[in-house]
mmCIF file of C-alpha atoms in Angstrom:
data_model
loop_
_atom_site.group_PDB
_atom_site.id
_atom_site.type_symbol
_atom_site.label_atom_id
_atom_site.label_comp_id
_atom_site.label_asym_id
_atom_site.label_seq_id
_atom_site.Cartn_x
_atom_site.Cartn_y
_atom_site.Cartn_z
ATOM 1 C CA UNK A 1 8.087 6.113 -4.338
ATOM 2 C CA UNK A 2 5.521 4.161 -2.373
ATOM 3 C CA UNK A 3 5.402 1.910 0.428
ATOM 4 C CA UNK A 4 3.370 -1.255 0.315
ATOM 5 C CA UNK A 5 3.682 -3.870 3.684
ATOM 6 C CA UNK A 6 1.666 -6.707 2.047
ATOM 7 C CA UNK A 7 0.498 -5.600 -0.798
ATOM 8 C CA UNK A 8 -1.064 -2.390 1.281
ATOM 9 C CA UNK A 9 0.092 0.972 0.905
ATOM 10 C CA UNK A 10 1.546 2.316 3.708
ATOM 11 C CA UNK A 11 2.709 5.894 5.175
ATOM 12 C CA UNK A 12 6.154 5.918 6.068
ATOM 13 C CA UNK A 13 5.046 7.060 9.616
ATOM 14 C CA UNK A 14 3.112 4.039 10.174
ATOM 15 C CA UNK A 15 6.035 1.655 8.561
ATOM 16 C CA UNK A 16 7.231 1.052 12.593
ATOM 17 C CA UNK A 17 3.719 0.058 13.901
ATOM 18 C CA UNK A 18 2.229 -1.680 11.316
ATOM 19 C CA UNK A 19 5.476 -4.157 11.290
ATOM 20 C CA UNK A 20 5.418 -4.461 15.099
ATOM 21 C CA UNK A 21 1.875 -5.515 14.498
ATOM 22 C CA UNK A 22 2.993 -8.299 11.820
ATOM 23 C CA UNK A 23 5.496 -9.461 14.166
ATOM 24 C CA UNK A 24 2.939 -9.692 16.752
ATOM 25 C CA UNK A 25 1.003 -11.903 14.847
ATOM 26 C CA UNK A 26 3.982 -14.069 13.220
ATOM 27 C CA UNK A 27 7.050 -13.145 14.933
ATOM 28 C CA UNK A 28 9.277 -15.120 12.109
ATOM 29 C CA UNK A 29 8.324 -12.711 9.677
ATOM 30 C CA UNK A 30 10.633 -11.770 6.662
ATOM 31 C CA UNK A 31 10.354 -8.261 5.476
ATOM 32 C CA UNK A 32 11.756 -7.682 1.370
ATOM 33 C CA UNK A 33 12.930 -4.039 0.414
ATOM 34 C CA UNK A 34 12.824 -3.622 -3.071
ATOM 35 C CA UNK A 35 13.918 -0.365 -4.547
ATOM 36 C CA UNK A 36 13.354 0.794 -7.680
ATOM 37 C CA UNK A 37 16.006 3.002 -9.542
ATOM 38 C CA UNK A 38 14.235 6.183 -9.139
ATOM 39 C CA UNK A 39 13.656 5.915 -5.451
ATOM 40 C CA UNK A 40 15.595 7.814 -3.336
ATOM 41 C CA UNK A 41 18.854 6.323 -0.985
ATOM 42 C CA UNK A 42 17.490 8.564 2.083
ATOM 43 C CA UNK A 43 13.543 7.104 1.469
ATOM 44 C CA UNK A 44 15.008 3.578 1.121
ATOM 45 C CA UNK A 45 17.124 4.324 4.319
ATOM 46 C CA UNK A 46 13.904 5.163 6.141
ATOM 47 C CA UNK A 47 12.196 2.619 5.412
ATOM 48 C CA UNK A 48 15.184 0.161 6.491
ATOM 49 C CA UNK A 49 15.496 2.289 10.121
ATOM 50 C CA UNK A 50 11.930 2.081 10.447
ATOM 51 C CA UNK A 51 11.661 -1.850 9.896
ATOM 52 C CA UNK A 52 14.863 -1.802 12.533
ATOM 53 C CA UNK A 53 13.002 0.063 15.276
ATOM 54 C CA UNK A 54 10.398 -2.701 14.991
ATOM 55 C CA UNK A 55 12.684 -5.046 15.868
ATOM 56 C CA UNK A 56 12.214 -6.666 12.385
ATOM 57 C CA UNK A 57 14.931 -9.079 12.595
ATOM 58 C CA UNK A 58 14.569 -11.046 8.896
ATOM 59 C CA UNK A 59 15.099 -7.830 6.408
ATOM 60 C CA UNK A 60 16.291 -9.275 2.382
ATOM 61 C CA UNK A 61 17.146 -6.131 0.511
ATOM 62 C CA UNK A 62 17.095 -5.869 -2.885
ATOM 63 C CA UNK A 63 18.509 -2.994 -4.705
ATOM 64 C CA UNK A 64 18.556 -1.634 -8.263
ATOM 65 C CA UNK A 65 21.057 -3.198 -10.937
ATOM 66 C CA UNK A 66 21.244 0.015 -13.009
#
């Protein structure tokens, strides 16, 4: 699956920076996860531990009904 951060793809590798760089800039920042059912857990995982070693503190997860 893909990783947009405002409507911008982004590389998993760059997830970290590019949200320290957001919370720079507004530091009350909410960050949505949506997953789609045919994403993987361990990509979706990623991208949570990656948000977390931002610091992102406002993280609403949604996750696939079936």
């Amino acid at each position: 699956g893909q990783v947009f951060i405002a409507e911008e793809p982004v590389k998993i590798g760059d997830i970290e920076q590019v949200a320290k760089d957001i919370l720079k800039a507004t530091p009350e920042a909410i960050f949505h996860i949506s997953r789609s059912i045919e994403t993987a857990q361990d990509v979706f995982l990623t991208v949570l531990d990656e948000l977390k070693k931002a610091d992102a503190r406002k993280i609403s997860v949604a996750v696939p009904t079936e």
